[in-house]
Tab-separated table of C-alpha atoms in Angstrom:
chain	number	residue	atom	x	y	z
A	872	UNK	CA	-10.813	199.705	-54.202
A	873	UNK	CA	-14.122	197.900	-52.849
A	874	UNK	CA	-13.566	194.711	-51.019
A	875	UNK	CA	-15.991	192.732	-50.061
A	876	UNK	CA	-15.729	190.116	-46.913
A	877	UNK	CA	-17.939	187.472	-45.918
A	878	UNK	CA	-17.279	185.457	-42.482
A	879	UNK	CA	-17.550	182.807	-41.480
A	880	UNK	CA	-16.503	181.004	-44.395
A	881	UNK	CA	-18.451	177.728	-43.159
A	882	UNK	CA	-20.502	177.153	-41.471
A	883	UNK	CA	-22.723	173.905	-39.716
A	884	UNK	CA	-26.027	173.940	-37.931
A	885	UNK	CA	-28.388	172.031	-37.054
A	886	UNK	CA	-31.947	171.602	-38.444
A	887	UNK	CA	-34.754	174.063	-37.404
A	888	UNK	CA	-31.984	176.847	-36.154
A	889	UNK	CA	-32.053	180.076	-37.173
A	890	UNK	CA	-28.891	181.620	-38.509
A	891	UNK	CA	-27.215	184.868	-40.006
A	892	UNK	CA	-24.757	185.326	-42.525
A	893	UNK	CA	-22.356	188.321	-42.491
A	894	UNK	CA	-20.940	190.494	-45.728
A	895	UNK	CA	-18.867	193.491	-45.546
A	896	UNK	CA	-17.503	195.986	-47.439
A	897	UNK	CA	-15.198	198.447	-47.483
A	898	UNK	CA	-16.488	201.507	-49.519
A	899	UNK	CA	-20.259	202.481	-48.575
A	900	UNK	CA	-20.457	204.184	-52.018
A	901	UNK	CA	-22.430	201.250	-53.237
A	902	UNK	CA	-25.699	200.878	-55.836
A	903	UNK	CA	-26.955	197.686	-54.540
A	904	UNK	CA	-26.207	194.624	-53.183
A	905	UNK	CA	-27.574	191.109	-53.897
A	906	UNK	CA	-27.127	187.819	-52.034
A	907	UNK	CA	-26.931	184.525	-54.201
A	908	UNK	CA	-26.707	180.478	-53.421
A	909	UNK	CA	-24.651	178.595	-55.224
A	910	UNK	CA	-25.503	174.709	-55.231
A	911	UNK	CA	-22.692	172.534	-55.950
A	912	UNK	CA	-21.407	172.342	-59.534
A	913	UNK	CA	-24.027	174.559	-60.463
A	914	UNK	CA	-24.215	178.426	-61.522
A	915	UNK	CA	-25.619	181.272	-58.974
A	916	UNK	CA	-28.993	181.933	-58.068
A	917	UNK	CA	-30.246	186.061	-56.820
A	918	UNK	CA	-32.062	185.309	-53.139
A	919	UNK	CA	-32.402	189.123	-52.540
A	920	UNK	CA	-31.518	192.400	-53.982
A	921	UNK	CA	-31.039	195.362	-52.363
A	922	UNK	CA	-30.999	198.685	-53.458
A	923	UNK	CA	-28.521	201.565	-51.922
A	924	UNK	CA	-31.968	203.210	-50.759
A	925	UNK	CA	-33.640	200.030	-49.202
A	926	UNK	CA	-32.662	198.984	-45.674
A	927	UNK	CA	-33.742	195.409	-45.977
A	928	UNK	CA	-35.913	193.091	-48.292
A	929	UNK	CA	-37.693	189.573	-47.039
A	930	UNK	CA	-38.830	186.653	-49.198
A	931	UNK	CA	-39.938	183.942	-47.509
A	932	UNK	CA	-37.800	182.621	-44.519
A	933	UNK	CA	-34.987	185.017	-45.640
A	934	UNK	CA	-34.331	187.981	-44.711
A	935	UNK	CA	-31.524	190.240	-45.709
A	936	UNK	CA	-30.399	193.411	-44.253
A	937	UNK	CA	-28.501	196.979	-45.476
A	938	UNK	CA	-26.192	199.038	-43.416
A	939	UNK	CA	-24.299	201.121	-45.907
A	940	UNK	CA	-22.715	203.578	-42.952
A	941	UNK	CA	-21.031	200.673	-41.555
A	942	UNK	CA	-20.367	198.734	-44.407
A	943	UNK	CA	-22.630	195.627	-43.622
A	944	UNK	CA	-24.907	193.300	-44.158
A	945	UNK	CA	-27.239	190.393	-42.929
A	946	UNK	CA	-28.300	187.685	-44.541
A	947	UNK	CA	-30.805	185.882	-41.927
A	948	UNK	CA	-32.140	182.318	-42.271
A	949	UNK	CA	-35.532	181.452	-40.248
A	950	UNK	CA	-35.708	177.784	-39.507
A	951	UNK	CA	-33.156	176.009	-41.775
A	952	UNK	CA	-33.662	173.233	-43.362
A	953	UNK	CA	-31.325	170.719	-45.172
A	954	UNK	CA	-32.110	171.870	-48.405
A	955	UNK	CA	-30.431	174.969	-47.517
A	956	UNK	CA	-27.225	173.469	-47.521
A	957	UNK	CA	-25.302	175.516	-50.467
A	958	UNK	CA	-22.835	178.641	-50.692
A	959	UNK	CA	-24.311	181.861	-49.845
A	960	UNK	CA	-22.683	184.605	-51.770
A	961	UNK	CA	-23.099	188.692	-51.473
A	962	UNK	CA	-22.248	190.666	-54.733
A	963	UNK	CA	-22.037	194.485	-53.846
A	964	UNK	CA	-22.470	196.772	-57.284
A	965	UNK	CA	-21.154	200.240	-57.819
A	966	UNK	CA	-22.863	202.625	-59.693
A	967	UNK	CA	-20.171	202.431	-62.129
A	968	UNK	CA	-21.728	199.172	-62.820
A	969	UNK	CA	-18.114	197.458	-61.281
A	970	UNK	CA	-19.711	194.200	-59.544
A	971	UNK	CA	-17.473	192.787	-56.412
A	972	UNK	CA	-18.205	189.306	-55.154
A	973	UNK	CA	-17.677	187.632	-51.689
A	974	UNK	CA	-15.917	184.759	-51.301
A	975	UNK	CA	-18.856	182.725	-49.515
A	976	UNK	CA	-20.011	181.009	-46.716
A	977	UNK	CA	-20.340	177.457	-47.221
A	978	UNK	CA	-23.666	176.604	-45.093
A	979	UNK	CA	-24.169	173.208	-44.401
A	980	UNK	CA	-27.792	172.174	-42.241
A	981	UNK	CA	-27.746	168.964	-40.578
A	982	UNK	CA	-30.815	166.713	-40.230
B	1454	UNK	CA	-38.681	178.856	-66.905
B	1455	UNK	CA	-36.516	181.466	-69.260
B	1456	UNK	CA	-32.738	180.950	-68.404
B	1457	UNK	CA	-29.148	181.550	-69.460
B	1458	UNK	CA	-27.391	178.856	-71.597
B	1459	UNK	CA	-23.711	178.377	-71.397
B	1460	UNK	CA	-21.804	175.738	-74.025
B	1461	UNK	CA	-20.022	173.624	-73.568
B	1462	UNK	CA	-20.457	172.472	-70.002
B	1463	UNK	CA	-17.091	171.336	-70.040
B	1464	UNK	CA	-14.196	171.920	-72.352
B	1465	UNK	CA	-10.544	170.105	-71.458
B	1466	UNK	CA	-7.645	171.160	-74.260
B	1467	UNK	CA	-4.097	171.516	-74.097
B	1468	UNK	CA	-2.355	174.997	-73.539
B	1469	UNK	CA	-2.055	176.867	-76.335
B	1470	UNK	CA	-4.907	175.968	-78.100
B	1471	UNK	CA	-7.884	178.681	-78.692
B	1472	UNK	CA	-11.194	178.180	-76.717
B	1473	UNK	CA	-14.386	180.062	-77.268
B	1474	UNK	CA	-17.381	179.819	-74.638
B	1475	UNK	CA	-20.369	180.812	-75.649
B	1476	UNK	CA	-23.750	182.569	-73.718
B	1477	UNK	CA	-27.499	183.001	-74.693
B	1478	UNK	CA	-28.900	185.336	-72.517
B	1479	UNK	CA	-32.745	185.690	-71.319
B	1480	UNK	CA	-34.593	187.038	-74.403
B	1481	UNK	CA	-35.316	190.310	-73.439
B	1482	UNK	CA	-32.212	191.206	-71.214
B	1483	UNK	CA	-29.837	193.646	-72.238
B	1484	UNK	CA	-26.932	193.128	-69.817
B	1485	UNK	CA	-24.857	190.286	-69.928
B	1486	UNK	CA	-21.692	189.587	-67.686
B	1487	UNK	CA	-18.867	187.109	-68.018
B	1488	UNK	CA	-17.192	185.868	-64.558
B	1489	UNK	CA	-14.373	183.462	-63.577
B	1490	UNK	CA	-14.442	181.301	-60.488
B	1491	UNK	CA	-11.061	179.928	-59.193
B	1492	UNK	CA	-10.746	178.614	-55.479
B	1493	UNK	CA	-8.249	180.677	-54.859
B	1494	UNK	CA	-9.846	183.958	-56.077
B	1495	UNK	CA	-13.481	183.593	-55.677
B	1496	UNK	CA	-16.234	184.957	-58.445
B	1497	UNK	CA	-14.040	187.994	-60.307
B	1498	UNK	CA	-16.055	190.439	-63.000
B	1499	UNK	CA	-14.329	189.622	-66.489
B	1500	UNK	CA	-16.480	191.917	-68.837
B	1501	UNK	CA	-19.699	193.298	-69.480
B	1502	UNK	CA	-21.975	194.270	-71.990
B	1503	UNK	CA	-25.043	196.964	-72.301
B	1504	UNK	CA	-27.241	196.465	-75.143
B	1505	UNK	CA	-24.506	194.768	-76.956
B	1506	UNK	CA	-21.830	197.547	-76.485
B	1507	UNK	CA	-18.500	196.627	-73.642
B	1508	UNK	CA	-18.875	198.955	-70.484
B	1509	UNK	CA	-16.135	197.549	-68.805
B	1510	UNK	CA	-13.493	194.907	-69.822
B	1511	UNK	CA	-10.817	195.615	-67.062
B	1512	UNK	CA	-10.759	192.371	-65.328
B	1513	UNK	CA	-9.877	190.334	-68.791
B	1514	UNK	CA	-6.565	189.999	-69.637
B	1515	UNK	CA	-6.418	191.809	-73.183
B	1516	UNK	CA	-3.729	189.618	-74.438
B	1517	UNK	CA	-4.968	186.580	-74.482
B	1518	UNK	CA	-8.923	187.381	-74.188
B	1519	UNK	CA	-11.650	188.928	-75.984
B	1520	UNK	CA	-15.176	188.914	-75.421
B	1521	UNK	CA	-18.023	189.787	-77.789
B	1522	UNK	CA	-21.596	190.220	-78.952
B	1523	UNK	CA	-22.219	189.664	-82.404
B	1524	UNK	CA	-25.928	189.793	-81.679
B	1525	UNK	CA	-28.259	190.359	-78.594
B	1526	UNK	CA	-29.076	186.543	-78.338
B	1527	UNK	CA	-25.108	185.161	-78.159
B	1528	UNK	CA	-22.441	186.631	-76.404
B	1529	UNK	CA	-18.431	185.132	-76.911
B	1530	UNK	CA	-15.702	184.468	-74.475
B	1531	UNK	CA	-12.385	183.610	-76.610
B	1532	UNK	CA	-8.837	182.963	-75.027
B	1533	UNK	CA	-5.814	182.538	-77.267
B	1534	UNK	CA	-3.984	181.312	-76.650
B	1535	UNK	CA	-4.509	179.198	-73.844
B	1536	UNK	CA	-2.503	179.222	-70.482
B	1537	UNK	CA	-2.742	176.554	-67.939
B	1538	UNK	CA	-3.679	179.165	-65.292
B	1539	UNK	CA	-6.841	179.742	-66.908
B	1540	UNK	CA	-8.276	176.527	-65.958
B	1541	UNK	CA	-11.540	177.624	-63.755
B	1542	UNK	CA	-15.279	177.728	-63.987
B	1543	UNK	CA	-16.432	180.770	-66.115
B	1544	UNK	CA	-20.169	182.133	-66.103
B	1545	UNK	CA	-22.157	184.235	-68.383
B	1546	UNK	CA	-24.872	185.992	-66.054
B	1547	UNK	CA	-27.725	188.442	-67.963
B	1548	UNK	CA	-30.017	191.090	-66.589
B	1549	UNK	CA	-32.214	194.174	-67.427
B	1550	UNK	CA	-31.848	197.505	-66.761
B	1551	UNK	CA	-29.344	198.853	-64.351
B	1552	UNK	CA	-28.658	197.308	-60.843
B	1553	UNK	CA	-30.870	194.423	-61.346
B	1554	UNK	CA	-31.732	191.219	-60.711
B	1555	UNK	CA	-28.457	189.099	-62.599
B	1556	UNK	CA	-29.524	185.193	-63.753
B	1557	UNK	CA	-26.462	182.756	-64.518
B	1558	UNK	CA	-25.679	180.346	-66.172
B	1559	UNK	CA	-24.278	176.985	-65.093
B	1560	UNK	CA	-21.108	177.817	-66.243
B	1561	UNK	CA	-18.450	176.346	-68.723
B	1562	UNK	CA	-15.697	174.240	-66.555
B	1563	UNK	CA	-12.343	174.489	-68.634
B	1564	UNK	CA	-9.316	172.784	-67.909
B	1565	UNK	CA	-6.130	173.804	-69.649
B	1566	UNK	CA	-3.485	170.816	-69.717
């Protein structure tokens, strides 16, 4: 059974640092994976999908990495800013279409 | 900006009673997912549907739960009757295709008394 682990499960930083965010998972049999925010009383929103073939994608100051042999990966933050501040979540999908979420990492960026 | 549309935002009832949540997905998309978040458990799959049809209903409880699409712009999440333990925060999410991009809703809070 896939289980999918994301640590730390908070974290705090100050403005301007860059950071990483960790998922893994325990079966590398995987079809994707996608990393979401989730603002506070308010539904999920896809950052970055990333397909079993892919190694990484980028969009904008993000930048989120695949490691299927090891059962990992990145979620990397250039320069964070306040508004960054939300839960980060990974999702990793099985090609049965069976979709396993993360727990989180509550980010919080300081001013 | 197309989006997914989730009534009510918030539904409080007493146990026992039935409670239906309903979805819109993006026109267009032909997946749509239904999820529960709990503290305790974290996001956890309920059900999906392709192109209207269920793929994959194992994380629902089948006694008390059913979940349908009685057309490709409204999907249904009913529990009855209702249990205090399903108080949580329950999303409809839609996509295209397979393995793509998913767009949620903001969810229907529910509260079971």
């Amino acid at each position: 059974k896939q289980e999918v682990t994301q640590i730390p499960a908070a974290l705090s930083v100050p403005e301007g640092e860059n950071l990483v965010l960790n998922c893994s998972f325990t079966d590398s049999a995987i079809y994707n994976l996608q990393w979401f925010r989730q603002d506070p009383g308010k539904g999920l929103t896809s950052l970055l999908l990333i397909q079993s073939s892919q190694r990484e994608q980028t969009s904008g100051r993000l930048n989120a990495s695949l490691d299927k042999s090891s059962g990992r990966s990145t979620l990397y933050i250039a320069a964070s800013q306040p508004g960054d501040s939300a839960t980060y979540l990974c999702d990793v999908g099985g090609s049965q279409g069976n979709l396993i979420f993360g727990k989180g990492t509550k980010l919080s960026v300081k001013p | 900006d197309a989006r997914v549309t989730q009534t009510p935002r918030d539904k409080v009832t007493e146990m026992g009673q039935e409670v239906t949540m309903r979805c819109q997905p993006i026109l267009g998309h032909n997946t749509v997912f239904w999820y529960r978040q709990t503290m305790m458990q974290g996001l956890e799959l309920l059900a999906y549907f392709r192109n209207r049809a269920p793929l994959d209903d194992s994380g629902m409880p089948k006694d008390r739960f059913s979940a349908e699409m009685p057309d490709a712009t409204l999907a249904t999440l009913k529990i009855q009757p209702s249990e205090p333990r399903d108080s949580a925060v329950y999303f409809c999410a839609s996509g295209s295709g397979t393995g793509g991009t998913q767009h949620f809703g903001d969810g229907t809070r529910l509260s079971i008394l």
